[in-house]
Amino acid sequence: MAAPKMFDLVDNVAIVTGGNGGIGRGIALGLAEAGASIAILARNEEKSCATLKEIEAHGVKAIALKLDVTRRDDLRPAFEEVERKLGPVTILVNNAGVAVSKSVLKYNADDWDRVIETNLNSVFFLSQIAAQSMAQRSGGKIINIASEYSRLGSPSVASYSASKGGLVQLTKSIAIELARKNIQVNAIVPGWITTEMTAPAQSGPFHDEIIMRTPAGRFGEPEELAGAAIFLASHASDFVTGSVVYVDGGYAIR
Ligand code: NAI
């Protein structure tokens, strides 16, 4: 059964940062299935190469560029290379993220800076570059991958929750500013998803606590983020901006 036209992403070009694994890969594959050309901007070339093959199986154009999103001077050249190779970027998914799990008493400056630089600062600078390009054309979509810790506190994740809380506020502020340029900016909050990042929580007592706390009674899978991403990347969401979409098996409501 064909999807309604409003979800069709043919003629779109999507950047997915950290799109070679975990949630980023799940979203990149979903956007490709809906017809978008995909640019993966990520660090590990071997993983990018494997994901590219899976994306190309959907019959769309795809490229991978090696990028560390914390290297600010590299962001614009990478963005411009994507536009040279695939055409104007219409969708940006800010997915790359890191977490440091450590007591506030033991944090050092590097732990703090690395998380804020990856999860928050890079999103601002890459979104700025994308918005400058989108504003010259007919608009675009920016999708930020936030977290339950954008709203909730938890021990040992001070920098992560600060970065993800900031990310939601950044989403709202730039959504307002860009709304009349037909650029929609939204965030997705994944619940607990089976990826490398959550490997330490996939077994043991913390695992059981997560399962108990999640109304759906399980972890989510990376591909389960694709539906929300397609919605927020497509014309179906043209009147949706500054919103936070929870894909979390109900975790946030308990
Ligand atoms: P993951 O560890 O599998 O993927 C993170 C990706 O970001 C990797 O591809 C990694 O290489 C990339 N990355 C990290 N630093 C980078 C840098 N400096 N430059 C370029 N790429 C970089 O983890 P996962 O779970 O797929 O995370 C994706 C996003 O989802 C992250 O922003 C994370 O905070 C968020 N998230 C994940 C949840 C989960 O349960 N897995 C829950 C809520 C949010």
CSV table of C-alpha atoms and ligand atoms in Angstrom, one decimal, residues 18 20-24 41-43 47 67-70 95-98 118 145-147 160 164 190-193 195-198, ligand 1:
chain,number,residue,atom,x,y,z
A,18,GLY,CA,25.9,10.2,13.4
A,20,ASN,CA,25.8,5.3,10.5
A,21,GLY,CA,24.5,3.4,13.6
A,22,GLY,CA,21.8,3.3,16.3
A,23,ILE,CA,18.9,5.8,16.1
A,24,GLY,CA,20.6,7.8,13.3
A,41,LEU,CA,27.9,12.8,8.4
A,42,ALA,CA,29.7,10.6,10.9
A,43,ARG,CA,33.2,9.7,12.1
A,47,LYS,CA,30.2,1.9,9.7
A,67,LEU,CA,32.8,14.5,10.1
A,68,ASP,CA,33.4,15.1,13.8
A,69,VAL,CA,30.5,17.5,14.6
A,70,THR,CA,32.6,19.1,17.4
A,95,ASN,CA,21.2,13.0,15.9
A,96,ALA,CA,24.9,12.7,16.8
A,97,GLY,CA,25.2,12.5,20.6
A,98,VAL,CA,27.4,11.3,23.5
A,118,THR,CA,28.6,17.4,20.7
A,145,ILE,CA,17.1,14.2,18.8
A,146,ALA,CA,16.5,15.2,22.4
A,147,SER,CA,16.0,12.9,25.4
A,160,TYR,CA,23.9,15.1,29.2
A,164,LYS,CA,19.5,17.9,26.0
A,190,PRO,CA,13.2,8.7,22.2
A,191,GLY,CA,12.5,6.5,25.2
A,192,TRP,CA,15.0,3.8,26.0
A,193,ILE,CA,16.2,2.4,22.6
A,195,THR,CA,21.7,1.0,20.8
A,196,GLU,CA,25.4,1.1,21.7
A,197,MET,CA,24.7,4.1,23.9
A,198,THR,CA,22.3,2.2,26.1
B,1,NAI,P1,24.9,5.6,19.4
B,1,NAI,O1,26.0,5.8,20.4
B,1,NAI,O2,24.6,4.3,18.8
B,1,NAI,O3,24.9,6.7,18.3
B,1,NAI,C1,25.4,8.0,18.5
B,1,NAI,C2,26.0,8.4,17.2
B,1,NAI,O4,26.5,9.7,17.3
B,1,NAI,C3,27.1,7.5,16.7
B,1,NAI,O5,27.0,7.3,15.3
B,1,NAI,C4,28.3,8.3,17.1
B,1,NAI,O6,29.5,8.0,16.3
B,1,NAI,C5,27.8,9.7,16.7
B,1,NAI,N1,28.7,10.8,17.3
B,1,NAI,C6,29.0,11.0,18.6
B,1,NAI,N2,29.8,12.0,18.7
B,1,NAI,C7,30.0,12.5,17.4
B,1,NAI,C8,30.8,13.5,16.8
B,1,NAI,N3,31.6,14.3,17.6
B,1,NAI,N4,30.8,13.7,15.5
B,1,NAI,C9,30.0,12.9,14.7
B,1,NAI,N5,29.3,11.9,15.2
B,1,NAI,C10,29.3,11.7,16.5
B,1,NAI,O7,23.6,6.1,20.3
B,1,NAI,P2,22.1,6.4,19.9
B,1,NAI,O8,21.4,5.8,21.0
B,1,NAI,O9,21.8,5.9,18.5
B,1,NAI,O10,22.0,8.0,20.0
B,1,NAI,C11,21.6,8.8,19.0
B,1,NAI,C12,21.0,10.0,19.6
B,1,NAI,O11,19.8,9.7,20.3
B,1,NAI,C13,21.9,10.7,20.5
B,1,NAI,O12,21.8,12.1,20.4
B,1,NAI,C14,21.4,10.3,21.9
B,1,NAI,O13,21.6,11.2,22.9
B,1,NAI,C15,19.9,10.2,21.6
B,1,NAI,N6,19.1,9.4,22.5
B,1,NAI,C16,19.3,8.1,22.6
B,1,NAI,C17,18.5,7.3,23.4
B,1,NAI,C18,18.6,5.8,23.5
B,1,NAI,O14,17.9,5.2,24.3
B,1,NAI,N7,19.4,5.1,22.7
B,1,NAI,C19,17.5,7.9,24.3
B,1,NAI,C20,17.3,9.4,24.1
B,1,NAI,C21,18.1,10.0,23.2
